[in-house]
XYZ file of C-alpha atoms in Angstrom:
183
model
C -10.018 -61.257 -12.758
C -12.499 -63.393 -10.902
C -11.255 -61.971 -7.627
C -12.210 -58.438 -8.734
C -15.672 -59.572 -9.754
C -16.230 -61.071 -6.345
C -14.767 -58.161 -4.353
C -16.331 -55.339 -6.346
C -19.977 -55.859 -5.324
C -18.997 -55.782 -1.644
C -16.928 -52.574 -1.896
C -19.441 -50.443 -3.784
C -22.351 -50.766 -1.359
C -20.128 -49.786 1.595
C -18.903 -46.733 -0.246
C -22.391 -45.415 -0.806
C -23.809 -46.307 2.574
C -25.459 -43.486 4.404
C -23.561 -42.277 7.435
C -25.450 -42.717 10.670
C -27.170 -39.535 11.768
C -25.610 -38.135 14.889
C -26.451 -35.003 16.758
C -24.033 -32.327 15.599
C -23.584 -29.155 17.514
C -21.972 -26.118 15.968
C -20.355 -23.383 17.965
C -19.684 -19.876 16.742
C -16.402 -18.289 17.738
C -15.696 -14.573 17.580
C -12.333 -12.954 17.161
C -11.076 -11.204 20.227
C -8.678 -8.298 20.419
C -5.106 -9.462 20.562
C -3.157 -8.641 23.677
C -1.088 -5.498 23.399
C -3.089 -3.802 20.651
C -3.815 -0.468 22.231
C -4.101 1.243 18.831
C -7.769 0.401 18.489
C -8.560 1.742 21.927
C -6.866 5.118 21.501
C -8.168 5.613 17.944
C -4.747 6.038 16.320
C -3.378 4.376 13.222
C 0.028 2.782 13.844
C 2.256 3.836 10.914
C 5.535 2.279 9.827
C 7.134 4.042 6.841
C 10.139 1.933 5.931
C 12.898 2.353 3.351
C 15.689 -0.155 2.682
C 18.208 2.041 4.506
C 16.082 3.696 7.218
C 12.793 3.730 9.052
C 11.054 7.118 8.913
C 8.153 6.054 11.160
C 8.206 2.972 13.357
C 4.776 2.063 14.775
C 3.986 5.717 15.407
C 0.431 6.704 16.297
C -0.978 9.049 13.629
C -4.428 10.365 12.769
C -4.467 9.822 8.989
C -2.224 8.871 6.067
C -2.964 9.906 2.466
C -1.301 7.855 -0.271
C -1.107 7.865 -4.069
C -2.076 4.280 -4.927
C -2.289 2.738 -8.391
C -6.032 2.282 -7.785
C -6.403 5.977 -6.907
C -5.584 8.392 -4.126
C -6.797 7.214 -0.748
C -6.918 8.373 2.839
C -6.340 5.795 5.547
C -7.716 6.279 9.046
C -7.836 4.043 12.106
C -9.974 0.897 11.654
C -9.556 0.947 7.861
C -10.389 -2.259 6.020
C -7.341 -4.473 5.455
C -5.817 -4.081 1.999
C -2.606 -4.113 0.011
C -2.040 -1.214 -2.368
C 0.668 -0.638 -4.947
C 1.974 2.918 -4.691
C 2.665 5.031 -7.737
C 5.162 7.893 -7.675
C 3.555 10.584 -5.579
C 3.134 12.154 -2.186
C 2.538 10.345 1.088
C 0.982 12.755 3.567
C 1.056 11.899 7.265
C -1.326 13.836 9.501
C -0.132 13.565 13.058
C -2.021 13.941 16.300
C -2.327 17.732 16.464
C -3.237 18.042 12.787
C 0.355 18.701 11.750
C 1.035 17.402 8.264
C 4.312 15.955 6.982
C 4.742 15.087 3.314
C 7.186 12.785 1.549
C 7.588 12.103 -2.136
C 7.913 8.355 -2.799
C 8.991 6.815 -6.081
C 6.693 3.820 -5.595
C 6.245 0.893 -3.242
C 3.522 -0.901 -1.328
C 1.108 0.049 1.441
C -0.222 -2.761 3.642
C -3.211 -1.952 5.836
C -3.326 -4.629 8.521
C -6.430 -5.689 10.470
C -4.740 -4.749 13.762
C -5.077 -1.012 13.029
C -1.602 -0.620 11.567
C -0.259 0.558 8.224
C 3.114 -0.409 6.775
C 4.461 1.517 3.809
C 7.490 -0.008 2.086
C 9.158 2.289 -0.429
C 12.479 2.275 -2.230
C 12.960 6.021 -1.851
C 11.200 8.749 0.102
C 12.254 12.358 0.392
C 10.718 15.231 2.348
C 8.693 17.374 -0.013
C 10.629 20.453 1.108
C 13.730 18.982 -0.612
C 12.152 19.501 -4.062
C 11.800 22.584 -6.214
C 9.233 23.029 -8.962
C 11.856 24.385 -11.384
C 14.130 21.364 -10.937
C 11.191 18.982 -11.418
C 10.138 20.727 -14.646
C 13.731 20.746 -15.957
C 14.128 17.043 -15.162
C 10.819 16.293 -16.877
C 11.889 18.119 -20.055
C 15.221 16.282 -20.140
C 13.533 12.897 -19.601
C 10.994 13.633 -22.357
C 13.836 14.546 -24.745
C 15.617 11.267 -23.950
C 12.346 9.365 -24.353
C 11.932 10.651 -27.904
C 15.548 10.395 -29.118
C 17.376 7.796 -27.008
C 18.201 4.143 -27.514
C 15.804 1.455 -26.314
C 17.604 1.139 -22.964
C 17.650 4.918 -22.516
C 13.967 5.107 -23.451
C 13.089 2.526 -20.786
C 14.902 4.553 -18.109
C 13.436 7.796 -19.415
C 9.880 6.397 -19.229
C 10.321 5.818 -15.489
C 11.896 9.254 -15.072
C 8.997 10.891 -16.930
C 6.479 9.222 -14.602
C 8.362 10.337 -11.479
C 9.081 13.871 -12.709
C 5.473 14.343 -13.885
C 4.164 13.350 -10.466
C 6.576 15.634 -8.621
C 6.112 18.553 -11.047
C 2.316 18.255 -10.892
C 2.316 18.220 -7.105
C 4.746 21.130 -6.893
C 2.695 23.164 -9.380
C -0.511 22.514 -7.436
C 1.090 23.573 -4.161
C 3.005 26.604 -5.425
C 2.067 29.801 -3.717
C 1.310 32.565 -6.216
C 3.727 35.438 -6.014
C 2.226 38.747 -5.010
C 3.226 41.669 -7.219
C 3.118 45.119 -5.744
């Protein structure tokens, strides 16, 4: 014990001693463009739309991508702020260089906007919108709603997901249906 009483007064003053003032110089560094990133210079967004079994787009230069995110629908252009978005069932629209638009229906996934002017969309499933019919989507929605109200707990859980997907596809198909002209 006596050793601690003798050593303690010597340790405490050293701990609280003021550090000698030295001239410090700070330098500001700026990020520079990484080598091989031509996307920023040509004004195109580099899109990768990837599924577990195939890659629909692989670092392709596009003008704009519209997605259905959980936080709301959003359009992504070149030089977009970096973000990660959870995708809800809905349409991913890719606007290519000449203004041509291609649409896919995705069941969900993630969209990662990277700071290097690239966008990666990872989805479990994606189908061209032309592969869907409004009648089939409405019929599937009615069947899923029936199962949701009368099925077992396991069936209700599956039906809840089906209802969300069929509602999204039926709503989009209804909005984009061309009215028939009667003569």
